Coordinates of C-alpha atoms in Angstrom, one line a residue:
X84 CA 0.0 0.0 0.0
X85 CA 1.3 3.1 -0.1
X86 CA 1.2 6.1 1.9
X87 CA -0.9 9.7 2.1
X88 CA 1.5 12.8 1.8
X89 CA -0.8 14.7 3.7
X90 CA 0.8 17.2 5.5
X91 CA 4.9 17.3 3.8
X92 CA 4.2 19.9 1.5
X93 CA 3.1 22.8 3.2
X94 CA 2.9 25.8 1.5
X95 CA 0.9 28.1 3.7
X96 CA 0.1 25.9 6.0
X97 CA -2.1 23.1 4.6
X98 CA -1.5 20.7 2.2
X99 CA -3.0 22.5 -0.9
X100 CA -5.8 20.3 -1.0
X101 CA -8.0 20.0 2.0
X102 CA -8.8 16.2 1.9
X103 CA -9.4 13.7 -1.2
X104 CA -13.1 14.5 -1.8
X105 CA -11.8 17.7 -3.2
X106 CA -9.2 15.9 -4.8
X107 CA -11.5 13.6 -6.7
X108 CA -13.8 16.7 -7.3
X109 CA -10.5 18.2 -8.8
X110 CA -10.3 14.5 -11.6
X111 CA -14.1 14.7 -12.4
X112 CA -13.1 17.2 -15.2
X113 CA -15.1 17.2 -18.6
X114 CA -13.2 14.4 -19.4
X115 CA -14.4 12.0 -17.2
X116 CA -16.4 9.3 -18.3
X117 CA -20.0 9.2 -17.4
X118 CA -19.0 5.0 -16.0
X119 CA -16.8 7.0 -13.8
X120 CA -19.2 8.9 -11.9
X121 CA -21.9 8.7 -9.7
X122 CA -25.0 10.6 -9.9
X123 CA -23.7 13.8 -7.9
X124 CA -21.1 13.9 -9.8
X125 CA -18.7 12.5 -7.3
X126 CA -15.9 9.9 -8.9
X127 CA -16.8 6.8 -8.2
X128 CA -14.8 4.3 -5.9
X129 CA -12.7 1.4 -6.8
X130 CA -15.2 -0.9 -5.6
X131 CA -18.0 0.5 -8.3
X132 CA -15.7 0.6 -11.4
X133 CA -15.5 -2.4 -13.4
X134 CA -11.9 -3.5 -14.2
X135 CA -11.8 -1.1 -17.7
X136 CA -13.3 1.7 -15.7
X137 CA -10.7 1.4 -12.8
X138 CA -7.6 1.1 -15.9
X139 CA -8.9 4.1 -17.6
X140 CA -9.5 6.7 -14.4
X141 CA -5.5 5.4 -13.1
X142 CA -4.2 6.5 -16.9
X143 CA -6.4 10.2 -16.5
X144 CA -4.9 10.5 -12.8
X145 CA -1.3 10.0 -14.2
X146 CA -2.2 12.3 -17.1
X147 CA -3.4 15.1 -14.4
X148 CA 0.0 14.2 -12.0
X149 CA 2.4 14.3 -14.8
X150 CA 0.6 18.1 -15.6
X151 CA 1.0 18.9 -12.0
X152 CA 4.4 17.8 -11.9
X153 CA 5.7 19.9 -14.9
X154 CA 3.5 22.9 -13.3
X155 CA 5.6 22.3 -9.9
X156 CA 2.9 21.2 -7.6
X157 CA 4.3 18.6 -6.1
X158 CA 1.3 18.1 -4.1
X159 CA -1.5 17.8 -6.1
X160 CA 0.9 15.5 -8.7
X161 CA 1.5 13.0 -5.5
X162 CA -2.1 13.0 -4.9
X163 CA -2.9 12.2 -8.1
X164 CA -0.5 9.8 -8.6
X165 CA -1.6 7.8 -5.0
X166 CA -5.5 7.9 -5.8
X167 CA -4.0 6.3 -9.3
X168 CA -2.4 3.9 -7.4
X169 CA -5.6 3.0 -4.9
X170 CA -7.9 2.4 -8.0
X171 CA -5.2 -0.3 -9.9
X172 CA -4.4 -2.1 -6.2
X173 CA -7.7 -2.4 -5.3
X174 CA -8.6 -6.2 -5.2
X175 CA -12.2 -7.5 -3.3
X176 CA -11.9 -10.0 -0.7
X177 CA -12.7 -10.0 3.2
X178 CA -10.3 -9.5 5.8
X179 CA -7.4 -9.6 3.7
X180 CA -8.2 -12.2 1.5
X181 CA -8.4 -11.7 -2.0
X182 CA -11.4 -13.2 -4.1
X183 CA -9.8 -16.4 -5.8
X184 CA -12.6 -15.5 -8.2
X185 CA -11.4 -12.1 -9.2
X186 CA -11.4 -10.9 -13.3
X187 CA -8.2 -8.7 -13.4
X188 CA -9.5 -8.0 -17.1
X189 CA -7.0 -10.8 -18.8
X190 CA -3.8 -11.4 -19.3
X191 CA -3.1 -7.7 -21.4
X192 CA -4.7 -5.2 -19.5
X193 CA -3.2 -7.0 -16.4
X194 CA -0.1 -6.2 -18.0
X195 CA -0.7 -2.6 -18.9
X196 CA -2.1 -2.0 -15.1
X197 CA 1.4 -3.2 -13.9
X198 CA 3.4 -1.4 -16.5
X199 CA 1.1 1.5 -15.3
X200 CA 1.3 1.0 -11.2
X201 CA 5.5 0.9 -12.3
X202 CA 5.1 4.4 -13.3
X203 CA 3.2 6.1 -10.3
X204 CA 6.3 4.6 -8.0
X205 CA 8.8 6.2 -10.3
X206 CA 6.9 9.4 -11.0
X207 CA 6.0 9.4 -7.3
X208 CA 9.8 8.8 -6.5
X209 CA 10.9 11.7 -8.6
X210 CA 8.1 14.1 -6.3
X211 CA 9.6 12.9 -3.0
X212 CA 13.2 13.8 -4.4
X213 CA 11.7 17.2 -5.6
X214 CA 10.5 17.8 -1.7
X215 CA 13.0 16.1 -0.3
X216 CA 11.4 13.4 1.4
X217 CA 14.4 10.9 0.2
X218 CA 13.8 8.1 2.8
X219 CA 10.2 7.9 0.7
X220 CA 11.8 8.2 -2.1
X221 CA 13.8 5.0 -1.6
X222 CA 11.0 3.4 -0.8
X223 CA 8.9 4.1 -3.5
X224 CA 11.8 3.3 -5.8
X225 CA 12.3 0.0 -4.1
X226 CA 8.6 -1.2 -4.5
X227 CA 9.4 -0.3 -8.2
X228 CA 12.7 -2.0 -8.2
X229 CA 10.3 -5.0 -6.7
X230 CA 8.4 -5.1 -10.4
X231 CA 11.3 -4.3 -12.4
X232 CA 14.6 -5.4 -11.1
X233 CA 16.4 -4.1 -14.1
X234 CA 14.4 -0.6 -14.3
X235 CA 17.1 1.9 -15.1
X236 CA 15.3 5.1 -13.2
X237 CA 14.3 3.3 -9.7
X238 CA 17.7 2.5 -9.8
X239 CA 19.7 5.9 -11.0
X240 CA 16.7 7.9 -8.1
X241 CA 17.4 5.4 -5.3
X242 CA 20.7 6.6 -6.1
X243 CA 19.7 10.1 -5.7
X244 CA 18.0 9.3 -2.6
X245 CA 20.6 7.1 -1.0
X246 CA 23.1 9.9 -1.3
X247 CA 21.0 12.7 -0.2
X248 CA 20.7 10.2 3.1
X249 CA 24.4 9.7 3.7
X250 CA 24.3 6.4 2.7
X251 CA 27.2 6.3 -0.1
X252 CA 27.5 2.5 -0.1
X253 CA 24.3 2.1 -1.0
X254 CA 24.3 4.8 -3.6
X255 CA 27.4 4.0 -5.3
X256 CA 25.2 0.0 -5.4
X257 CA 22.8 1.6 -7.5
X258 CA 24.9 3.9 -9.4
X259 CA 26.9 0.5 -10.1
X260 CA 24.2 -1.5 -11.1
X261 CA 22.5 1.6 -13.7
X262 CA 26.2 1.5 -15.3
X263 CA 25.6 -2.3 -15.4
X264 CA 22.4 -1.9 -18.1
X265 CA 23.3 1.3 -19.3
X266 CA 27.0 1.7 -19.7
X267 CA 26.6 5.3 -21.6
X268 CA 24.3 6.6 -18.9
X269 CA 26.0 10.0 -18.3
X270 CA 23.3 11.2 -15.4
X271 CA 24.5 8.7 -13.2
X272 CA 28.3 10.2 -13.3
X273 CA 27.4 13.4 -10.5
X274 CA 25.6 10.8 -8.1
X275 CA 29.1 8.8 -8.8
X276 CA 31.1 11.4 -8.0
X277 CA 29.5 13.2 -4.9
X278 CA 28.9 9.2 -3.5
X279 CA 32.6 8.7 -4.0
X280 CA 33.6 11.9 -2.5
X281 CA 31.0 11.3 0.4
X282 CA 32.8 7.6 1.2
X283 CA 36.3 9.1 1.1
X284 CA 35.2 12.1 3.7
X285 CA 33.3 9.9 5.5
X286 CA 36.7 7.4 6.4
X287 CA 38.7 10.6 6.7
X288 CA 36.8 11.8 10.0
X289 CA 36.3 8.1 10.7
X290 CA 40.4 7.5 11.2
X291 CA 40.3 11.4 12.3
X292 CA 38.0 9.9 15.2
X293 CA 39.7 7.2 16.3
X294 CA 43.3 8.7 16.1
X295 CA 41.9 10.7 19.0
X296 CA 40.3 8.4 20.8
X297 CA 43.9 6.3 21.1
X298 CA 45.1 9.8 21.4

């Protein structure tokens, strides 16, 4: 599951959009199919869609982060992107457990909803780095990492998001295993460096440390 960002980018105080009514209020443009709403005019939730409907409102919610992201509101962008995510994940079952007898819609759109849930962890990745909320960042480039162990960008921002943590092992992991698929890849070289340069410091005051210690 993943979580709300409710409350990390305060701008004046609030989070820019008061709670996810308002949010879904926000989605319900013109665009929106008629499946997708109810009669008030509210979006519908995951539970009322069928499988098609639930695909199609996740693809108009990335459409509306990815505008929000290039407008710089982070905020709105990760909401977007999270209620997205809520409508793909959602699965019926009680208590937990799933309905063996559940249609994901076949073997393609199951395909295209994964391919699609990949690109709200990135996207939502690249948001936390923007706010600097790395230690989400990881995370949400991890669970990506989880679908696509060779995905080239949850790899090069975990990167980003190691570093900006202190952890240069870790970065200079990724950084290594980015240069692995993509040998060319010239944005990984400034994570490279600043890791490298973080590691080397890092030893410096570690020796610096104990030399005083055995004073």
């Amino acid at each position: 599951m993943v979580e709300s960002s409710d409350g990390i980018f305060s701008k004046d105080g609030s989070d820019g959009i008061d709670c996810v009514m308002e949010e879904q209020s926000a989605i319900a443009t013109p665009g929106s199919s008629a499946a997708e709403l109810n009669a008030d005019g509210t979006v519908k939730q995951p539970e009322e869609m069928t499988v098609q409907e639930r695909s199609a409102f996740a693809t108009r919610c990335k459409e509306i982060g990815n505008r929000g992201f290039k407008a710089g509101d982070w905020a709105y962008s990760a909401l977007a992107y999270e209620e997205g995510l809520r409508y793909l994940q959602y699965e019926p079952g009680k208590e937990g457990v799933p309905d063996s007898k559940f249609d994901h819609g076949g073997a393609d759109r199951l395909e295209n909803d994964m391919r699609l849930v990949l690109s709200f962890f990135l996207n939502l990745a690249a948001v936390m780095l923007k706010v600097g909320e790395d230690r989400r960042a990881e995370k949400f480039c991890s669970q990506a990492i989880a679908f696509d162990a060779d995905n080239i960008k949850a790899h090069f921002r975990r990167a980003q998001a190691l570093l900006a943590q202190g952890d240069y092992e870790g970065a200079l992991r990724d950084v290594a295993r980015v240069l692995e698929l993509d040998p060319t890849n010239r944005e990984v070289a400034a994570v490279q460096r600043s890791a490298e340069a973080g590691l080397r410091n890092a030893v410096q005051q570690e020796k610096a440390m104990f030399a005083k210690m055995l004073g």
